[in-house]
Amino acid sequence: MLPGQMCDSLGTPVHWDDPVIPGGFYFFHRPVPAEERIPFEVSIVWEDDDLLVVDKPHFLANTPNGRFVRESVVTRLRVDRGEPDLVAIHRLDRITAGLLILSRRPETRGRYQRLFQDRQVTKTYRALASSPPYDLDFPLTRRSRLHKPPGGRQVLEVPGEANAISRIDHLGEVAGRVGVSEYRLEPLTGKTHQLRVHMNALGLPLLGDPVYPRDLSPDPYDFSTALQLLAATIDFTDPLDGRLRRFATGLALDGSADDDGGRGTSPMPGPGPTLTSSPGTADDPGSAGAETPGVPQT
């Protein structure tokens, strides 16, 4: 171990021959191996003193994990912006694109995290899949019990009381894409892979999904085909000032995750339904963070 790789709870470097404090905490900082850069960028949607809202591209992890440390949204932004306190306050799968909210200040972080823990946040997604059969009536609500077997990648629907609920609506067939439709998905619970499992259970696996219905053991550095799932909107009442917040992604599904391959999302050609997709700040009422009334997590 190199000098400086271990420290105590105060951040003071500790050496192997130092006496151990009973009940004390020690932290080991392991070397980070070189990582291939993920060739997609994070874009800023909105920010104020407490929050940073970004659009995460496909293939980029939101937080550091065993495989990706430098190549994650949190690490990139901490380094690029010089903000070591940035923390993502909710989850978004590595292969899903769209809105991700980060906390900038430890003093207010818990109040925003509790919004997600208490399901006080409304999130909607857009997805592409095969067009539905005629015997499926939309909108519909899918309720089931999800279970992830140890060591596996797939999450399964199993008998038992439902622990996952999703609202699903068919928005129509994609222009120029026979047999491909767009869907609006709203998770009412926050189970792993919930939306992907529920769509697959309906016989409508998402385009570009490398795990459902069959686990293809994807190479994490294969960027040729993107999962056609986009975190599109997030709504909540700000716990600090009581104002309604609504954020809309500046990305759009490209619909190319088929035999021709796709490289994820493309810029939205115009503003979202209520917000512009250009970056803004809390002092800019026309920015992507402007509050809109009337609109009450996968």
mmCIF file of C-alpha atoms in Angstrom:
data_model
loop_
_atom_site.group_PDB
_atom_site.id
_atom_site.type_symbol
_atom_site.label_atom_id
_atom_site.label_comp_id
_atom_site.label_asym_id
_atom_site.label_seq_id
_atom_site.Cartn_x
_atom_site.Cartn_y
_atom_site.Cartn_z
ATOM 1 C CA MET A 1 0.000 0.000 0.000
ATOM 2 C CA LEU A 2 1.309 3.415 -0.933
ATOM 3 C CA PRO A 3 1.607 6.264 1.605
ATOM 4 C CA GLY A 4 -1.586 8.273 1.918
ATOM 5 C CA GLN A 5 -3.943 5.508 0.768
ATOM 6 C CA MET A 6 -5.361 5.024 4.275
ATOM 7 C CA CYS A 7 -6.763 7.706 6.570
ATOM 8 C CA ASP A 8 -8.827 8.002 9.724
ATOM 9 C CA SER A 9 -12.307 9.490 10.053
ATOM 10 C CA LEU A 10 -10.822 13.007 10.155
ATOM 11 C CA GLY A 11 -8.923 12.506 6.920
ATOM 12 C CA THR A 12 -5.538 12.233 8.625
ATOM 13 C CA PRO A 13 -3.163 9.842 6.809
ATOM 14 C CA VAL A 14 -2.520 6.619 8.724
ATOM 15 C CA HIS A 15 0.537 4.373 8.426
ATOM 16 C CA TRP A 16 0.779 0.642 9.066
ATOM 17 C CA ASP A 17 2.865 1.116 12.222
ATOM 18 C CA ASP A 18 0.483 3.678 13.782
ATOM 19 C CA PRO A 19 -1.468 2.519 16.869
ATOM 20 C CA VAL A 20 -5.068 1.532 16.203
ATOM 21 C CA ILE A 21 -7.816 3.452 17.981
ATOM 22 C CA PRO A 22 -10.383 0.980 19.414
ATOM 23 C CA GLY A 23 -13.727 1.508 17.694
ATOM 24 C CA GLY A 24 -12.217 3.952 15.237
ATOM 25 C CA PHE A 25 -13.036 4.167 11.541
ATOM 26 C CA TYR A 26 -10.386 3.892 8.834
ATOM 27 C CA PHE A 27 -10.745 4.411 5.116
ATOM 28 C CA PHE A 28 -8.705 2.749 2.396
ATOM 29 C CA HIS A 29 -8.485 4.549 -0.935
ATOM 30 C CA ARG A 30 -7.713 1.911 -3.536
ATOM 31 C CA PRO A 31 -5.956 2.805 -6.772
ATOM 32 C CA VAL A 32 -8.372 3.444 -9.632
ATOM 33 C CA PRO A 33 -7.414 1.591 -12.820
ATOM 34 C CA ALA A 34 -7.429 3.395 -16.131
ATOM 35 C CA GLU A 35 -10.910 3.565 -17.663
ATOM 36 C CA GLU A 36 -11.872 3.928 -21.290
ATOM 37 C CA ARG A 37 -13.764 7.172 -21.718
ATOM 38 C CA ILE A 38 -17.479 6.833 -22.379
ATOM 39 C CA PRO A 39 -17.852 8.982 -25.543
ATOM 40 C CA PHE A 40 -21.030 10.812 -24.511
ATOM 41 C CA GLU A 41 -21.448 14.046 -22.579
ATOM 42 C CA VAL A 42 -23.578 15.184 -19.650
ATOM 43 C CA SER A 43 -25.663 18.294 -20.339
ATOM 44 C CA ILE A 44 -26.913 20.747 -17.728
ATOM 45 C CA VAL A 45 -30.684 21.253 -17.649
ATOM 46 C CA TRP A 46 -31.023 23.576 -14.636
ATOM 47 C CA GLU A 47 -29.302 24.561 -11.411
ATOM 48 C CA ASP A 48 -29.697 26.630 -8.268
ATOM 49 C CA ASP A 49 -27.765 26.775 -4.987
ATOM 50 C CA ASP A 50 -29.027 23.366 -3.844
ATOM 51 C CA LEU A 51 -29.702 21.267 -6.940
ATOM 52 C CA LEU A 52 -28.096 20.438 -10.257
ATOM 53 C CA VAL A 53 -30.372 18.829 -12.856
ATOM 54 C CA VAL A 54 -28.661 17.123 -15.785
ATOM 55 C CA ASP A 55 -29.409 14.966 -18.791
ATOM 56 C CA LYS A 56 -27.440 11.733 -18.456
ATOM 57 C CA PRO A 57 -26.526 10.002 -21.712
ATOM 58 C CA HIS A 58 -26.914 6.305 -22.327
ATOM 59 C CA PHE A 59 -23.990 4.097 -21.207
ATOM 60 C CA LEU A 60 -22.684 6.479 -18.491
ATOM 61 C CA ALA A 61 -23.137 5.334 -14.863
ATOM 62 C CA ASN A 62 -24.665 7.917 -12.558
ATOM 63 C CA THR A 63 -22.487 7.114 -9.519
ATOM 64 C CA PRO A 64 -19.082 5.436 -9.095
ATOM 65 C CA ASN A 65 -19.228 1.652 -8.780
ATOM 66 C CA GLY A 66 -16.880 -1.308 -9.050
ATOM 67 C CA ARG A 67 -16.370 -1.073 -12.805
ATOM 68 C CA PHE A 68 -16.790 2.644 -13.448
ATOM 69 C CA VAL A 69 -15.325 5.259 -11.098
ATOM 70 C CA ARG A 70 -13.993 8.128 -13.159
ATOM 71 C CA GLU A 71 -16.514 7.459 -15.919
ATOM 72 C CA SER A 72 -19.666 8.337 -14.013
ATOM 73 C CA VAL A 73 -21.858 11.417 -13.921
ATOM 74 C CA VAL A 74 -20.983 12.242 -10.315
ATOM 75 C CA THR A 75 -17.209 11.933 -10.731
ATOM 76 C CA ARG A 76 -17.129 13.837 -14.004
ATOM 77 C CA LEU A 77 -19.129 16.725 -12.586
ATOM 78 C CA ARG A 78 -17.216 16.823 -9.294
ATOM 79 C CA VAL A 79 -13.967 17.156 -11.220
ATOM 80 C CA ASP A 80 -15.137 19.397 -14.061
ATOM 81 C CA ARG A 81 -17.065 21.794 -11.816
ATOM 82 C CA GLY A 82 -14.824 21.621 -8.750
ATOM 83 C CA GLU A 83 -17.781 20.529 -6.584
ATOM 84 C CA PRO A 84 -16.703 17.626 -4.348
ATOM 85 C CA ASP A 85 -20.054 17.602 -2.508
ATOM 86 C CA LEU A 86 -22.168 16.647 -5.550
ATOM 87 C CA VAL A 87 -24.292 13.546 -4.878
ATOM 88 C CA ALA A 88 -27.037 11.983 -7.007
ATOM 89 C CA ILE A 89 -30.253 11.853 -4.981
ATOM 90 C CA HIS A 90 -31.982 9.114 -6.979
ATOM 91 C CA ARG A 91 -31.099 6.212 -9.269
ATOM 92 C CA LEU A 92 -30.988 5.937 -13.033
ATOM 93 C CA ASP A 93 -29.708 2.810 -14.749
ATOM 94 C CA ARG A 94 -26.432 3.129 -16.635
ATOM 95 C CA ILE A 95 -28.050 2.242 -19.968
ATOM 96 C CA THR A 96 -31.037 4.569 -19.469
ATOM 97 C CA ALA A 97 -30.768 8.202 -20.567
ATOM 98 C CA GLY A 98 -32.466 11.323 -19.279
ATOM 99 C CA LEU A 99 -33.004 13.415 -16.194
ATOM 100 C CA LEU A 100 -30.848 12.993 -13.107
ATOM 101 C CA ILE A 101 -30.929 15.301 -10.065
ATOM 102 C CA LEU A 102 -27.857 15.929 -7.927
ATOM 103 C CA SER A 103 -27.589 17.641 -4.550
ATOM 104 C CA ARG A 104 -24.981 20.373 -4.232
ATOM 105 C CA ARG A 105 -25.140 21.019 -0.473
ATOM 106 C CA PRO A 106 -24.996 18.467 2.368
ATOM 107 C CA GLU A 107 -27.072 20.830 4.526
ATOM 108 C CA THR A 108 -30.199 20.423 2.366
ATOM 109 C CA ARG A 109 -29.532 17.017 0.790
ATOM 110 C CA GLY A 110 -31.619 14.960 3.187
ATOM 111 C CA ARG A 111 -34.788 16.943 2.535
ATOM 112 C CA TYR A 112 -34.581 16.241 -1.195
ATOM 113 C CA GLN A 113 -33.637 12.591 -0.701
ATOM 114 C CA ARG A 114 -36.711 12.096 1.481
ATOM 115 C CA LEU A 115 -38.930 13.199 -1.403
ATOM 116 C CA PHE A 116 -37.837 10.118 -3.334
ATOM 117 C CA GLN A 117 -37.899 7.836 -0.283
ATOM 118 C CA ASP A 118 -41.464 8.925 0.507
ATOM 119 C CA ARG A 119 -42.586 8.729 -3.165
ATOM 120 C CA GLN A 120 -43.386 12.408 -3.311
ATOM 121 C CA VAL A 121 -41.856 12.689 -6.792
ATOM 122 C CA THR A 122 -43.619 12.023 -10.095
ATOM 123 C CA LYS A 123 -41.365 10.655 -12.834
ATOM 124 C CA THR A 124 -42.333 9.797 -16.391
ATOM 125 C CA TYR A 125 -40.378 7.969 -19.052
ATOM 126 C CA ARG A 126 -40.647 7.608 -22.809
ATOM 127 C CA ALA A 127 -39.847 4.283 -24.447
ATOM 128 C CA LEU A 128 -39.871 2.576 -27.832
ATOM 129 C CA ALA A 129 -41.084 -0.989 -28.309
ATOM 130 C CA SER A 130 -43.063 -3.045 -30.783
ATOM 131 C CA SER A 131 -46.585 -1.868 -31.493
ATOM 132 C CA PRO A 132 -49.086 -3.536 -29.164
ATOM 133 C CA PRO A 133 -51.543 -6.293 -30.064
ATOM 134 C CA TYR A 134 -55.145 -5.270 -30.484
ATOM 135 C CA ASP A 135 -56.277 -6.988 -27.276
ATOM 136 C CA LEU A 136 -54.273 -4.629 -25.042
ATOM 137 C CA ASP A 137 -56.275 -1.625 -23.857
ATOM 138 C CA PHE A 138 -54.382 1.529 -22.913
ATOM 139 C CA PRO A 139 -53.748 3.227 -20.608
ATOM 140 C CA LEU A 140 -53.167 0.287 -18.280
ATOM 141 C CA THR A 141 -51.605 -0.363 -14.882
ATOM 142 C CA ARG A 142 -49.253 -3.304 -14.396
ATOM 143 C CA ARG A 143 -48.979 -4.706 -10.851
ATOM 144 C CA SER A 144 -46.713 -7.621 -9.995
ATOM 145 C CA ARG A 145 -44.180 -8.958 -7.531
ATOM 146 C CA LEU A 146 -40.588 -8.580 -8.710
ATOM 147 C CA HIS A 147 -37.643 -10.650 -7.472
ATOM 148 C CA LYS A 148 -33.984 -10.604 -8.494
ATOM 149 C CA PRO A 149 -32.301 -13.992 -7.956
ATOM 150 C CA PRO A 150 -28.796 -13.785 -6.455
ATOM 151 C CA GLY A 151 -26.049 -13.636 -9.040
ATOM 152 C CA GLY A 152 -28.355 -12.972 -11.962
ATOM 153 C CA ARG A 153 -28.953 -9.892 -14.050
ATOM 154 C CA GLN A 154 -32.616 -10.428 -14.832
ATOM 155 C CA VAL A 155 -35.423 -9.430 -12.490
ATOM 156 C CA LEU A 156 -38.372 -11.845 -12.536
ATOM 157 C CA GLU A 157 -42.108 -11.564 -11.977
ATOM 158 C CA VAL A 158 -43.026 -14.108 -9.299
ATOM 159 C CA PRO A 159 -46.241 -15.077 -7.481
ATOM 160 C CA GLY A 160 -47.157 -13.025 -4.445
ATOM 161 C CA GLU A 161 -48.337 -9.620 -3.364
ATOM 162 C CA ALA A 162 -47.414 -6.879 -5.814
ATOM 163 C CA ASN A 163 -44.406 -4.757 -4.894
ATOM 164 C CA ALA A 164 -44.087 -2.986 -8.248
ATOM 165 C CA ILE A 165 -46.680 -0.833 -10.007
ATOM 166 C CA SER A 166 -46.340 0.924 -13.363
ATOM 167 C CA ARG A 167 -48.715 2.994 -15.460
ATOM 168 C CA ILE A 168 -48.284 2.444 -19.184
ATOM 169 C CA ASP A 169 -49.809 4.342 -22.082
ATOM 170 C CA HIS A 170 -49.466 3.827 -25.820
ATOM 171 C CA LEU A 171 -48.714 7.123 -27.575
ATOM 172 C CA GLY A 172 -48.922 5.808 -31.112
ATOM 173 C CA GLU A 173 -46.767 4.363 -33.854
ATOM 174 C CA VAL A 174 -43.495 6.103 -34.677
ATOM 175 C CA ALA A 175 -43.655 7.897 -38.012
ATOM 176 C CA GLY A 176 -41.855 5.935 -40.690
ATOM 177 C CA ARG A 177 -41.299 2.945 -38.395
ATOM 178 C CA VAL A 178 -43.821 0.227 -39.167
ATOM 179 C CA GLY A 179 -44.480 -1.881 -36.096
ATOM 180 C CA VAL A 180 -42.615 0.439 -33.693
ATOM 181 C CA SER A 181 -44.510 2.512 -31.131
ATOM 182 C CA GLU A 182 -43.766 5.081 -28.449
ATOM 183 C CA TYR A 183 -44.973 4.598 -24.876
ATOM 184 C CA ARG A 184 -45.328 6.790 -21.816
ATOM 185 C CA LEU A 185 -44.297 4.965 -18.627
ATOM 186 C CA GLU A 186 -44.818 6.084 -15.047
ATOM 187 C CA PRO A 187 -43.330 4.002 -12.220
ATOM 188 C CA LEU A 188 -45.389 4.269 -9.029
ATOM 189 C CA THR A 189 -42.765 2.231 -7.189
ATOM 190 C CA GLY A 190 -39.005 2.130 -7.638
ATOM 191 C CA LYS A 191 -37.902 -1.478 -8.146
ATOM 192 C CA THR A 192 -34.805 -2.373 -10.157
ATOM 193 C CA HIS A 193 -35.578 -2.739 -13.901
ATOM 194 C CA GLN A 194 -39.267 -2.282 -13.094
ATOM 195 C CA LEU A 195 -40.352 -0.620 -16.336
ATOM 196 C CA ARG A 196 -38.302 -2.975 -18.481
ATOM 197 C CA VAL A 197 -39.690 -6.052 -16.713
ATOM 198 C CA HIS A 198 -43.282 -4.850 -16.933
ATOM 199 C CA MET A 199 -43.031 -4.029 -20.635
ATOM 200 C CA ASN A 200 -41.393 -7.396 -21.307
ATOM 201 C CA ALA A 201 -44.173 -9.154 -19.368
ATOM 202 C CA LEU A 202 -46.699 -7.523 -21.701
ATOM 203 C CA GLY A 203 -44.850 -8.984 -24.680
ATOM 204 C CA LEU A 204 -43.399 -5.566 -25.505
ATOM 205 C CA PRO A 205 -39.684 -5.636 -24.576
ATOM 206 C CA LEU A 206 -38.010 -2.279 -25.094
ATOM 207 C CA LEU A 207 -35.962 -1.825 -28.221
ATOM 208 C CA GLY A 208 -32.256 -2.167 -27.569
ATOM 209 C CA ASP A 209 -32.690 -3.955 -24.219
ATOM 210 C CA PRO A 210 -29.676 -6.258 -23.742
ATOM 211 C CA VAL A 211 -31.208 -8.137 -20.783
ATOM 212 C CA TYR A 212 -34.913 -8.680 -21.584
ATOM 213 C CA PRO A 213 -36.324 -10.953 -22.813
ATOM 214 C CA ARG A 214 -32.902 -12.633 -23.163
ATOM 215 C CA ASP A 215 -29.712 -11.731 -21.309
ATOM 216 C CA LEU A 216 -27.148 -11.076 -24.019
ATOM 217 C CA SER A 217 -24.301 -10.452 -21.523
ATOM 218 C CA PRO A 218 -23.553 -7.098 -23.140
ATOM 219 C CA ASP A 219 -20.077 -5.613 -23.376
ATOM 220 C CA PRO A 220 -20.233 -2.347 -21.366
ATOM 221 C CA TYR A 221 -18.078 -0.688 -24.028
ATOM 222 C CA ASP A 222 -20.336 -1.663 -26.918
ATOM 223 C CA PHE A 223 -22.136 1.568 -27.755
ATOM 224 C CA SER A 224 -23.715 0.388 -31.010
ATOM 225 C CA THR A 225 -27.246 -0.128 -29.693
ATOM 226 C CA ALA A 226 -28.904 1.941 -26.975
ATOM 227 C CA LEU A 227 -31.811 0.960 -24.770
ATOM 228 C CA GLN A 228 -34.738 3.045 -25.968
ATOM 229 C CA LEU A 229 -35.761 4.321 -22.535
ATOM 230 C CA LEU A 230 -35.611 7.971 -21.528
ATOM 231 C CA ALA A 231 -36.324 9.630 -18.162
ATOM 232 C CA ALA A 232 -38.454 12.428 -19.562
ATOM 233 C CA THR A 233 -39.972 14.479 -16.724
ATOM 234 C CA ILE A 234 -39.620 14.900 -12.959
ATOM 235 C CA ASP A 235 -42.139 16.810 -10.812
ATOM 236 C CA PHE A 236 -42.120 17.600 -7.101
ATOM 237 C CA THR A 237 -42.875 20.284 -4.545
ATOM 238 C CA ASP A 238 -39.628 21.865 -3.390
ATOM 239 C CA PRO A 239 -39.262 21.137 0.360
ATOM 240 C CA LEU A 240 -37.335 24.365 0.925
ATOM 241 C CA ASP A 241 -39.759 26.920 -0.495
ATOM 242 C CA GLY A 242 -42.948 25.002 -1.348
ATOM 243 C CA ARG A 243 -42.789 25.807 -5.054
ATOM 244 C CA LEU A 244 -43.757 23.268 -7.696
ATOM 245 C CA ARG A 245 -40.815 22.138 -9.799
ATOM 246 C CA ARG A 246 -41.105 20.497 -13.190
ATOM 247 C CA PHE A 247 -38.093 19.442 -15.233
ATOM 248 C CA ALA A 248 -38.186 18.099 -18.787
ATOM 249 C CA THR A 249 -35.399 16.363 -20.648
ATOM 250 C CA GLY A 250 -33.665 18.018 -23.558
ATOM 251 C CA LEU A 251 -33.165 14.605 -25.196
ATOM 252 C CA ALA A 252 -35.411 12.521 -27.411
ATOM 253 C CA LEU A 253 -35.391 8.849 -28.320
ATOM 254 C CA ASP A 254 -33.906 8.325 -31.749
ATOM 255 C CA GLY A 255 -35.769 5.133 -32.476
ATOM 256 C CA SER A 256 -32.752 3.543 -34.128
ATOM 257 C CA ALA A 257 -32.161 0.659 -31.744
ATOM 258 C CA ASP A 258 -33.020 -1.993 -34.330
ATOM 259 C CA ASP A 259 -31.115 -3.935 -36.964
ATOM 260 C CA ASP A 260 -29.382 -0.750 -38.066
ATOM 261 C CA GLY A 261 -28.086 -0.030 -34.533
ATOM 262 C CA GLY A 262 -28.487 3.164 -32.563
ATOM 263 C CA ARG A 263 -26.255 5.446 -30.555
ATOM 264 C CA GLY A 264 -28.699 6.545 -27.912
ATOM 265 C CA THR A 265 -30.637 9.749 -27.698
ATOM 266 C CA SER A 266 -30.559 12.772 -29.923
ATOM 267 C CA PRO A 267 -31.187 16.429 -29.054
ATOM 268 C CA MET A 268 -34.836 17.315 -28.776
ATOM 269 C CA PRO A 269 -35.732 19.528 -31.759
ATOM 270 C CA GLY A 270 -37.772 21.915 -29.673
ATOM 271 C CA PRO A 271 -38.783 22.664 -26.075
ATOM 272 C CA GLY A 272 -40.527 20.114 -23.943
ATOM 273 C CA PRO A 273 -44.251 20.331 -23.182
ATOM 274 C CA THR A 274 -43.860 23.096 -20.607
ATOM 275 C CA LEU A 275 -40.173 23.905 -20.332
ATOM 276 C CA THR A 276 -37.427 24.874 -22.708
ATOM 277 C CA SER A 277 -34.559 22.427 -23.053
ATOM 278 C CA SER A 278 -31.787 25.014 -22.829
ATOM 279 C CA PRO A 279 -29.642 25.268 -19.672
ATOM 280 C CA GLY A 280 -30.737 27.837 -17.140
ATOM 281 C CA THR A 281 -30.452 29.018 -13.568
ATOM 282 C CA ALA A 282 -32.912 29.748 -10.812
ATOM 283 C CA ASP A 283 -32.752 33.433 -11.682
ATOM 284 C CA ASP A 284 -33.889 32.800 -15.248
ATOM 285 C CA PRO A 285 -37.667 32.236 -15.263
ATOM 286 C CA GLY A 286 -37.572 31.063 -18.847
ATOM 287 C CA SER A 287 -35.061 28.334 -18.141
ATOM 288 C CA ALA A 288 -35.602 24.598 -17.833
ATOM 289 C CA GLY A 289 -36.203 24.960 -14.108
ATOM 290 C CA ALA A 290 -39.152 27.323 -14.290
ATOM 291 C CA GLU A 291 -42.005 26.284 -12.029
ATOM 292 C CA THR A 292 -45.301 25.272 -13.588
ATOM 293 C CA PRO A 293 -48.459 24.605 -11.585
ATOM 294 C CA GLY A 294 -50.662 21.556 -11.634
ATOM 295 C CA VAL A 295 -48.537 18.451 -12.038
ATOM 296 C CA PRO A 296 -48.478 16.337 -8.799
ATOM 297 C CA GLN A 297 -39.383 7.033 -9.478
ATOM 298 C CA THR A 298 -36.937 2.556 -12.133
#
